[in-house]
Amino acid sequence: MGIRGLWTYIESSGGNLSVYELHNQPLVIDAENFATACYREAALRCEFGGEYLAFKSYVQSLLKEFSICGVEPIFVFGGCHPKEGTKLDTLMKRNKEYFKQLASALLIAKSTCSTELNIDIAPRLNRNVLVEILRESSIRYIACEREADISTAELAVHLQCPVTSGDSDFFIYRPNDNNQVYNFIPFSTISRYSKRSVPCSICKRSGASCYFMLCSILNNSGPFSKLKYPMLPLFAI
């Protein structure tokens, strides 16, 4: 769900984010957040059930940029089975918020005699369409039984690679009790177009051209990251 105001604080405080060139490495992706963010970025309509063909085209273009840069995405989907807090509660809360948004939009449209509905509700089949795109593109993905955020962070630690999401919760997650740190890239900071670079050591060996996607990464030696794990959850209060 994200922590209100945390992203603004991180962004406004100097030293918390560093410029990063994303290329030639795995990238763990918060799948549901990715799908929602891509649909919004593509500026697609929400009130007609979903513009899935245009959504597919947008996602494929981004996956192509990943491929050009040698980035190997691994998508992690969440489930709804309960365990210490439950993903189901989160899903129910989101749906209630969606109903309120839709009811409000319908009232406004009725009072103004307008056929335009200004709503921001992710189409219901976004997740299904994303899965089909990943299957067609032979891109790896996994699905968790429960809330996937911690598992997503754990996978990034295991693979020693960055994780990306638009969920500010990832600023405060620590997968294990020993305060293990992972590299977090806010999804909104990733450039949607690749840039050519001076060949790195990997590209030199393969003889391939070197491309990267410019982004920002949480500086693990910055002011925010100096807070130890027991204090981080306080930001969610």
PDB file of C-alpha atoms in Angstrom:
ATOM      1  CA  MET A   1       0.000   0.000   0.000  1.00  0.00           C
ATOM      2  CA  GLY A   2       2.930   2.342   0.603  1.00  0.00           C
ATOM      3  CA  ILE A   3       3.748   4.750   3.417  1.00  0.00           C
ATOM      4  CA  ARG A   4       2.284   8.219   3.034  1.00  0.00           C
ATOM      5  CA  GLY A   5       4.934  10.921   2.748  1.00  0.00           C
ATOM      6  CA  LEU A   6       7.952   8.603   2.906  1.00  0.00           C
ATOM      7  CA  TRP A   7       8.847   8.844  -0.789  1.00  0.00           C
ATOM      8  CA  THR A   8       8.623  12.648  -0.606  1.00  0.00           C
ATOM      9  CA  TYR A   9      10.925  12.647   2.416  1.00  0.00           C
ATOM     10  CA  ILE A  10      13.454  10.322   0.760  1.00  0.00           C
ATOM     11  CA  GLU A  11      13.461  12.359  -2.446  1.00  0.00           C
ATOM     12  CA  SER A  12      13.755  15.745  -0.747  1.00  0.00           C
ATOM     13  CA  SER A  13      16.571  14.790   1.611  1.00  0.00           C
ATOM     14  CA  GLY A  14      19.955  14.967  -0.091  1.00  0.00           C
ATOM     15  CA  GLY A  15      22.143  11.888  -0.213  1.00  0.00           C
ATOM     16  CA  ASN A  16      19.395   9.278   0.003  1.00  0.00           C
ATOM     17  CA  LEU A  17      19.352   8.474  -3.719  1.00  0.00           C
ATOM     18  CA  SER A  18      22.235   7.939  -6.122  1.00  0.00           C
ATOM     19  CA  VAL A  19      22.345   7.881  -9.912  1.00  0.00           C
ATOM     20  CA  TYR A  20      22.597   4.315 -11.189  1.00  0.00           C
ATOM     21  CA  GLU A  21      23.116   2.701 -14.586  1.00  0.00           C
ATOM     22  CA  LEU A  22      20.955  -0.409 -14.843  1.00  0.00           C
ATOM     23  CA  HIS A  23      22.405  -3.024 -17.181  1.00  0.00           C
ATOM     24  CA  ASN A  24      23.771  -6.573 -17.430  1.00  0.00           C
ATOM     25  CA  GLN A  25      22.151  -7.893 -14.266  1.00  0.00           C
ATOM     26  CA  PRO A  26      18.986  -9.496 -12.896  1.00  0.00           C
ATOM     27  CA  LEU A  27      16.222  -7.201 -11.645  1.00  0.00           C
ATOM     28  CA  VAL A  28      13.521  -8.381  -9.248  1.00  0.00           C
ATOM     29  CA  ILE A  29      10.209  -6.633  -9.973  1.00  0.00           C
ATOM     30  CA  ASP A  30       7.104  -6.153  -7.840  1.00  0.00           C
ATOM     31  CA  ALA A  31       4.734  -7.486 -10.507  1.00  0.00           C
ATOM     32  CA  GLU A  32       1.381  -6.020  -9.433  1.00  0.00           C
ATOM     33  CA  ASN A  33       2.885  -2.605  -8.859  1.00  0.00           C
ATOM     34  CA  PHE A  34       4.613  -2.822 -12.244  1.00  0.00           C
ATOM     35  CA  ALA A  35       1.332  -3.603 -14.015  1.00  0.00           C
ATOM     36  CA  THR A  36      -0.525  -0.731 -12.358  1.00  0.00           C
ATOM     37  CA  ALA A  37       2.295   1.749 -12.977  1.00  0.00           C
ATOM     38  CA  CYS A  38       2.594   0.803 -16.652  1.00  0.00           C
ATOM     39  CA  TYR A  39      -1.144   1.170 -17.210  1.00  0.00           C
ATOM     40  CA  ARG A  40      -1.088   4.646 -15.679  1.00  0.00           C
ATOM     41  CA  GLU A  41       2.029   5.726 -17.570  1.00  0.00           C
ATOM     42  CA  ALA A  42       0.476   4.648 -20.847  1.00  0.00           C
ATOM     43  CA  ALA A  43      -2.459   6.977 -20.023  1.00  0.00           C
ATOM     44  CA  LEU A  44      -5.006   4.298 -20.894  1.00  0.00           C
ATOM     45  CA  ARG A  45      -8.709   4.586 -20.127  1.00  0.00           C
ATOM     46  CA  CYS A  46     -10.047   2.720 -17.106  1.00  0.00           C
ATOM     47  CA  GLU A  47     -13.807   3.044 -17.471  1.00  0.00           C
ATOM     48  CA  PHE A  48     -14.346   0.539 -20.276  1.00  0.00           C
ATOM     49  CA  GLY A  49     -12.942  -2.566 -18.630  1.00  0.00           C
ATOM     50  CA  GLY A  50      -9.359  -2.097 -19.788  1.00  0.00           C
ATOM     51  CA  GLU A  51      -7.397  -1.307 -22.958  1.00  0.00           C
ATOM     52  CA  TYR A  52      -5.373  -4.487 -22.814  1.00  0.00           C
ATOM     53  CA  LEU A  53      -3.903  -4.471 -26.318  1.00  0.00           C
ATOM     54  CA  ALA A  54      -2.394  -1.016 -25.764  1.00  0.00           C
ATOM     55  CA  PHE A  55      -1.259  -2.124 -22.297  1.00  0.00           C
ATOM     56  CA  LYS A  56       0.463  -5.146 -23.829  1.00  0.00           C
ATOM     57  CA  SER A  57       2.238  -2.964 -26.377  1.00  0.00           C
ATOM     58  CA  TYR A  58       3.509  -0.614 -23.662  1.00  0.00           C
ATOM     59  CA  VAL A  59       4.786  -3.442 -21.465  1.00  0.00           C
ATOM     60  CA  GLN A  60       6.480  -5.161 -24.399  1.00  0.00           C
ATOM     61  CA  SER A  61       8.299  -1.949 -25.316  1.00  0.00           C
ATOM     62  CA  LEU A  62       9.656  -1.679 -21.775  1.00  0.00           C
ATOM     63  CA  LEU A  63      10.672  -5.338 -21.718  1.00  0.00           C
ATOM     64  CA  LYS A  64      12.485  -4.760 -25.002  1.00  0.00           C
ATOM     65  CA  GLU A  65      14.502  -1.955 -23.396  1.00  0.00           C
ATOM     66  CA  PHE A  66      15.403  -4.316 -20.549  1.00  0.00           C
ATOM     67  CA  SER A  67      16.596  -6.859 -23.092  1.00  0.00           C
ATOM     68  CA  ILE A  68      18.711  -4.300 -24.958  1.00  0.00           C
ATOM     69  CA  CYS A  69      20.435  -3.414 -21.690  1.00  0.00           C
ATOM     70  CA  GLY A  70      21.017  -7.020 -20.670  1.00  0.00           C
ATOM     71  CA  VAL A  71      18.630  -6.687 -17.730  1.00  0.00           C
ATOM     72  CA  GLU A  72      16.996  -9.997 -16.759  1.00  0.00           C
ATOM     73  CA  PRO A  73      13.663  -9.194 -15.078  1.00  0.00           C
ATOM     74  CA  ILE A  74      12.134 -11.590 -12.568  1.00  0.00           C
ATOM     75  CA  PHE A  75       8.529 -10.749 -11.699  1.00  0.00           C
ATOM     76  CA  VAL A  76       7.094 -11.629  -8.298  1.00  0.00           C
ATOM     77  CA  PHE A  77       3.311 -11.807  -7.864  1.00  0.00           C
ATOM     78  CA  GLY A  78       1.513 -11.848  -4.527  1.00  0.00           C
ATOM     79  CA  GLY A  79      -1.282 -14.093  -3.271  1.00  0.00           C
ATOM     80  CA  CYS A  80      -4.123 -13.673  -0.804  1.00  0.00           C
ATOM     81  CA  HIS A  81      -3.714 -16.423   1.797  1.00  0.00           C
ATOM     82  CA  PRO A  82      -3.503 -15.142   5.375  1.00  0.00           C
ATOM     83  CA  LYS A  83      -0.386 -14.975   7.495  1.00  0.00           C
ATOM     84  CA  GLU A  84       0.392 -12.343  10.125  1.00  0.00           C
ATOM     85  CA  GLY A  85      -1.490  -9.425   8.658  1.00  0.00           C
ATOM     86  CA  THR A  86      -2.843 -11.019   5.477  1.00  0.00           C
ATOM     87  CA  LYS A  87      -2.754  -9.924   1.887  1.00  0.00           C
ATOM     88  CA  LEU A  88      -6.496 -10.560   1.770  1.00  0.00           C
ATOM     89  CA  ASP A  89      -7.094  -7.627   4.117  1.00  0.00           C
ATOM     90  CA  THR A  90      -5.065  -5.406   1.796  1.00  0.00           C
ATOM     91  CA  LEU A  91      -7.004  -6.557  -1.260  1.00  0.00           C
ATOM     92  CA  MET A  92     -10.335  -5.972   0.482  1.00  0.00           C
ATOM     93  CA  LYS A  93      -9.260  -2.488   1.533  1.00  0.00           C
ATOM     94  CA  ARG A  94      -8.189  -1.628  -2.012  1.00  0.00           C
ATOM     95  CA  ASN A  95     -11.475  -2.870  -3.458  1.00  0.00           C
ATOM     96  CA  LYS A  96     -13.465  -0.769  -0.991  1.00  0.00           C
ATOM     97  CA  GLU A  97     -11.444   2.277  -2.032  1.00  0.00           C
ATOM     98  CA  TYR A  98     -12.110   1.463  -5.695  1.00  0.00           C
ATOM     99  CA  PHE A  99     -15.861   1.244  -5.025  1.00  0.00           C
ATOM    100  CA  LYS A 100     -15.785   4.655  -3.340  1.00  0.00           C
ATOM    101  CA  GLN A 101     -13.878   6.172  -6.272  1.00  0.00           C
ATOM    102  CA  LEU A 102     -16.284   4.686  -8.781  1.00  0.00           C
ATOM    103  CA  ALA A 103     -19.367   5.784  -6.833  1.00  0.00           C
ATOM    104  CA  SER A 104     -17.996   9.314  -6.547  1.00  0.00           C
ATOM    105  CA  ALA A 105     -17.160   9.446 -10.264  1.00  0.00           C
ATOM    106  CA  LEU A 106     -20.641   8.230 -11.203  1.00  0.00           C
ATOM    107  CA  LEU A 107     -22.278  10.899  -9.030  1.00  0.00           C
ATOM    108  CA  ILE A 108     -20.158  13.624 -10.609  1.00  0.00           C
ATOM    109  CA  ALA A 109     -20.909  12.340 -14.111  1.00  0.00           C
ATOM    110  CA  LYS A 110     -24.636  12.240 -13.327  1.00  0.00           C
ATOM    111  CA  SER A 111     -24.710  15.756 -11.886  1.00  0.00           C
ATOM    112  CA  THR A 112     -22.757  17.221 -14.812  1.00  0.00           C
ATOM    113  CA  CYS A 113     -24.433  15.103 -17.510  1.00  0.00           C
ATOM    114  CA  SER A 114     -20.958  14.063 -18.624  1.00  0.00           C
ATOM    115  CA  THR A 115     -19.992  10.791 -20.285  1.00  0.00           C
ATOM    116  CA  GLU A 116     -16.393  11.114 -19.067  1.00  0.00           C
ATOM    117  CA  LEU A 117     -15.436   9.246 -15.891  1.00  0.00           C
ATOM    118  CA  ASN A 118     -12.260  10.506 -14.265  1.00  0.00           C
ATOM    119  CA  ILE A 119     -11.252   7.384 -12.343  1.00  0.00           C
ATOM    120  CA  ASP A 120      -7.959   5.731 -11.496  1.00  0.00           C
ATOM    121  CA  ILE A 121      -8.843   2.071 -11.020  1.00  0.00           C
ATOM    122  CA  ALA A 122      -6.563  -0.589 -12.464  1.00  0.00           C
ATOM    123  CA  PRO A 123      -8.534  -2.919 -14.777  1.00  0.00           C
ATOM    124  CA  ARG A 124      -9.271  -6.291 -13.229  1.00  0.00           C
ATOM    125  CA  LEU A 125      -7.408  -8.376 -15.804  1.00  0.00           C
ATOM    126  CA  ASN A 126      -4.157  -6.410 -15.703  1.00  0.00           C
ATOM    127  CA  ARG A 127      -2.420  -9.162 -13.773  1.00  0.00           C
ATOM    128  CA  ASN A 128      -3.663 -11.890 -16.117  1.00  0.00           C
ATOM    129  CA  VAL A 129      -2.558  -9.966 -19.190  1.00  0.00           C
ATOM    130  CA  LEU A 130       0.875  -9.346 -17.684  1.00  0.00           C
ATOM    131  CA  VAL A 131       1.291 -13.067 -16.992  1.00  0.00           C
ATOM    132  CA  GLU A 132       0.434 -13.872 -20.613  1.00  0.00           C
ATOM    133  CA  ILE A 133       2.950 -11.287 -21.835  1.00  0.00           C
ATOM    134  CA  LEU A 134       5.670 -12.799 -19.648  1.00  0.00           C
ATOM    135  CA  ARG A 135       4.860 -16.298 -20.886  1.00  0.00           C
ATOM    136  CA  GLU A 136       4.985 -15.206 -24.514  1.00  0.00           C
ATOM    137  CA  SER A 137       8.304 -13.452 -23.901  1.00  0.00           C
ATOM    138  CA  SER A 138       9.792 -16.370 -21.901  1.00  0.00           C
ATOM    139  CA  ILE A 139      10.452 -14.064 -18.959  1.00  0.00           C
ATOM    140  CA  ARG A 140      10.703 -15.596 -15.511  1.00  0.00           C
ATOM    141  CA  TYR A 141       8.005 -14.969 -12.926  1.00  0.00           C
ATOM    142  CA  ILE A 142       6.865 -16.523  -9.673  1.00  0.00           C
ATOM    143  CA  ALA A 143       3.743 -16.237  -7.534  1.00  0.00           C
ATOM    144  CA  CYS A 144       3.675 -16.281  -3.739  1.00  0.00           C
ATOM    145  CA  GLU A 145       0.836 -17.682  -1.691  1.00  0.00           C
ATOM    146  CA  ARG A 146       0.762 -14.612   0.520  1.00  0.00           C
ATOM    147  CA  GLU A 147       1.929 -11.004   0.568  1.00  0.00           C
ATOM    148  CA  ALA A 148       4.928 -10.980  -1.767  1.00  0.00           C
ATOM    149  CA  ASP A 149       6.860  -7.898  -0.645  1.00  0.00           C
ATOM    150  CA  ILE A 150       9.147  -9.623   1.854  1.00  0.00           C
ATOM    151  CA  SER A 151       9.702 -12.544  -0.534  1.00  0.00           C
ATOM    152  CA  THR A 152      10.556 -10.055  -3.277  1.00  0.00           C
ATOM    153  CA  ALA A 153      13.168  -8.420  -1.053  1.00  0.00           C
ATOM    154  CA  GLU A 154      14.539 -11.816   0.012  1.00  0.00           C
ATOM    155  CA  LEU A 155      14.946 -12.850  -3.614  1.00  0.00           C
ATOM    156  CA  ALA A 156      16.889  -9.661  -4.344  1.00  0.00           C
ATOM    157  CA  VAL A 157      19.188 -10.401  -1.391  1.00  0.00           C
ATOM    158  CA  HIS A 158      19.675 -13.989  -2.562  1.00  0.00           C
ATOM    159  CA  LEU A 159      20.475 -12.971  -6.146  1.00  0.00           C
ATOM    160  CA  GLN A 160      22.483  -9.935  -5.017  1.00  0.00           C
ATOM    161  CA  CYS A 161      20.635  -7.725  -7.463  1.00  0.00           C
ATOM    162  CA  PRO A 162      18.338  -4.685  -7.259  1.00  0.00           C
ATOM    163  CA  VAL A 163      14.604  -4.799  -6.679  1.00  0.00           C
ATOM    164  CA  THR A 164      12.216  -2.254  -8.165  1.00  0.00           C
ATOM    165  CA  SER A 165       8.727  -1.149  -7.168  1.00  0.00           C
ATOM    166  CA  GLY A 166       6.663   1.973  -6.756  1.00  0.00           C
ATOM    167  CA  ASP A 167       5.743   0.850  -3.238  1.00  0.00           C
ATOM    168  CA  SER A 168       7.520   2.937  -0.600  1.00  0.00           C
ATOM    169  CA  ASP A 169       7.314  -0.007   1.824  1.00  0.00           C
ATOM    170  CA  PHE A 170      10.495  -1.284   0.192  1.00  0.00           C
ATOM    171  CA  PHE A 171      12.416   1.583   1.752  1.00  0.00           C
ATOM    172  CA  ILE A 172      11.966   0.030   5.191  1.00  0.00           C
ATOM    173  CA  TYR A 173      11.896  -3.726   4.558  1.00  0.00           C
ATOM    174  CA  ARG A 174      14.696  -5.872   5.891  1.00  0.00           C
ATOM    175  CA  PRO A 175      14.189  -9.545   4.973  1.00  0.00           C
ATOM    176  CA  ASN A 176      16.075 -11.008   7.936  1.00  0.00           C
ATOM    177  CA  ASP A 177      16.750 -10.098  11.532  1.00  0.00           C
ATOM    178  CA  ASN A 178      20.406  -9.342  10.831  1.00  0.00           C
ATOM    179  CA  ASN A 179      19.455  -6.149   8.965  1.00  0.00           C
ATOM    180  CA  GLN A 180      20.321  -7.461   5.503  1.00  0.00           C
ATOM    181  CA  VAL A 181      20.243  -4.636   2.988  1.00  0.00           C
ATOM    182  CA  TYR A 182      19.235  -4.903  -0.664  1.00  0.00           C
ATOM    183  CA  ASN A 183      19.461  -2.398  -3.496  1.00  0.00           C
ATOM    184  CA  PHE A 184      16.128  -0.678  -4.085  1.00  0.00           C
ATOM    185  CA  ILE A 185      15.317   1.232  -7.281  1.00  0.00           C
ATOM    186  CA  PRO A 186      12.065   3.240  -7.234  1.00  0.00           C
ATOM    187  CA  PHE A 187      10.299   2.169 -10.417  1.00  0.00           C
ATOM    188  CA  SER A 188       9.343   5.714 -11.407  1.00  0.00           C
ATOM    189  CA  THR A 189      13.028   6.680 -11.660  1.00  0.00           C
ATOM    190  CA  ILE A 190      13.898   4.094 -14.318  1.00  0.00           C
ATOM    191  CA  SER A 191      14.327   5.710 -17.721  1.00  0.00           C
ATOM    192  CA  ARG A 192      11.988   4.166 -20.257  1.00  0.00           C
ATOM    193  CA  TYR A 193      14.650   4.397 -22.962  1.00  0.00           C
ATOM    194  CA  SER A 194      18.105   2.866 -23.067  1.00  0.00           C
ATOM    195  CA  LYS A 195      21.300   4.809 -23.682  1.00  0.00           C
ATOM    196  CA  ARG A 196      24.503   3.630 -25.280  1.00  0.00           C
ATOM    197  CA  SER A 197      27.581   3.554 -23.100  1.00  0.00           C
ATOM    198  CA  VAL A 198      31.283   2.847 -23.255  1.00  0.00           C
ATOM    199  CA  PRO A 199      31.518  -0.975 -23.297  1.00  0.00           C
ATOM    200  CA  CYS A 200      31.806  -2.479 -19.829  1.00  0.00           C
ATOM    201  CA  SER A 201      33.956  -5.541 -19.099  1.00  0.00           C
ATOM    202  CA  ILE A 202      31.053  -7.937 -19.743  1.00  0.00           C
ATOM    203  CA  CYS A 203      30.172  -6.356 -23.084  1.00  0.00           C
ATOM    204  CA  LYS A 204      33.830  -6.268 -24.121  1.00  0.00           C
ATOM    205  CA  ARG A 205      34.131 -10.010 -23.594  1.00  0.00           C
ATOM    206  CA  SER A 206      30.980 -10.736 -25.584  1.00  0.00           C
ATOM    207  CA  GLY A 207      31.647  -8.111 -28.234  1.00  0.00           C
ATOM    208  CA  ALA A 208      28.146  -6.687 -27.785  1.00  0.00           C
ATOM    209  CA  SER A 209      27.198  -3.019 -27.675  1.00  0.00           C
ATOM    210  CA  CYS A 210      26.723  -1.665 -24.157  1.00  0.00           C
ATOM    211  CA  TYR A 211      23.425  -0.031 -23.213  1.00  0.00           C
ATOM    212  CA  PHE A 212      21.996   1.038 -19.868  1.00  0.00           C
ATOM    213  CA  MET A 213      18.830   2.513 -18.369  1.00  0.00           C
ATOM    214  CA  LEU A 214      19.444   5.493 -16.138  1.00  0.00           C
ATOM    215  CA  CYS A 215      17.695   5.417 -12.759  1.00  0.00           C
ATOM    216  CA  SER A 216      18.046   6.274  -9.079  1.00  0.00           C
ATOM    217  CA  ILE A 217      18.950   3.754  -6.405  1.00  0.00           C
ATOM    218  CA  LEU A 218      18.637   4.013  -2.637  1.00  0.00           C
ATOM    219  CA  ASN A 219      22.016   5.000  -1.271  1.00  0.00           C
ATOM    220  CA  ASN A 220      22.779   2.381   1.373  1.00  0.00           C
ATOM    221  CA  SER A 221      25.270   4.737   2.996  1.00  0.00           C
ATOM    222  CA  GLY A 222      22.934   7.744   2.885  1.00  0.00           C
ATOM    223  CA  PRO A 223      21.217   9.435   5.843  1.00  0.00           C
ATOM    224  CA  PHE A 224      18.050   7.316   5.711  1.00  0.00           C
ATOM    225  CA  SER A 225      19.920   4.021   5.440  1.00  0.00           C
ATOM    226  CA  LYS A 226      21.885   4.758   8.607  1.00  0.00           C
ATOM    227  CA  LEU A 227      18.750   3.994  10.601  1.00  0.00           C
ATOM    228  CA  LYS A 228      18.917   0.451  11.921  1.00  0.00           C
ATOM    229  CA  TYR A 229      16.149  -2.045  11.292  1.00  0.00           C
ATOM    230  CA  PRO A 230      14.366  -1.814  14.682  1.00  0.00           C
ATOM    231  CA  MET A 231      13.674   1.869  13.967  1.00  0.00           C
ATOM    232  CA  LEU A 232      12.567   1.592  10.328  1.00  0.00           C
ATOM    233  CA  PRO A 233       9.030   0.230  10.928  1.00  0.00           C
ATOM    234  CA  LEU A 234       8.255   3.419  12.878  1.00  0.00           C
ATOM    235  CA  PHE A 235       7.886   5.176   9.515  1.00  0.00           C
ATOM    236  CA  ALA A 236       4.763   3.103   8.870  1.00  0.00           C
ATOM    237  CA  ILE A 237       2.992   4.407  11.986  1.00  0.00           C
TER     238      ILE A 237
END
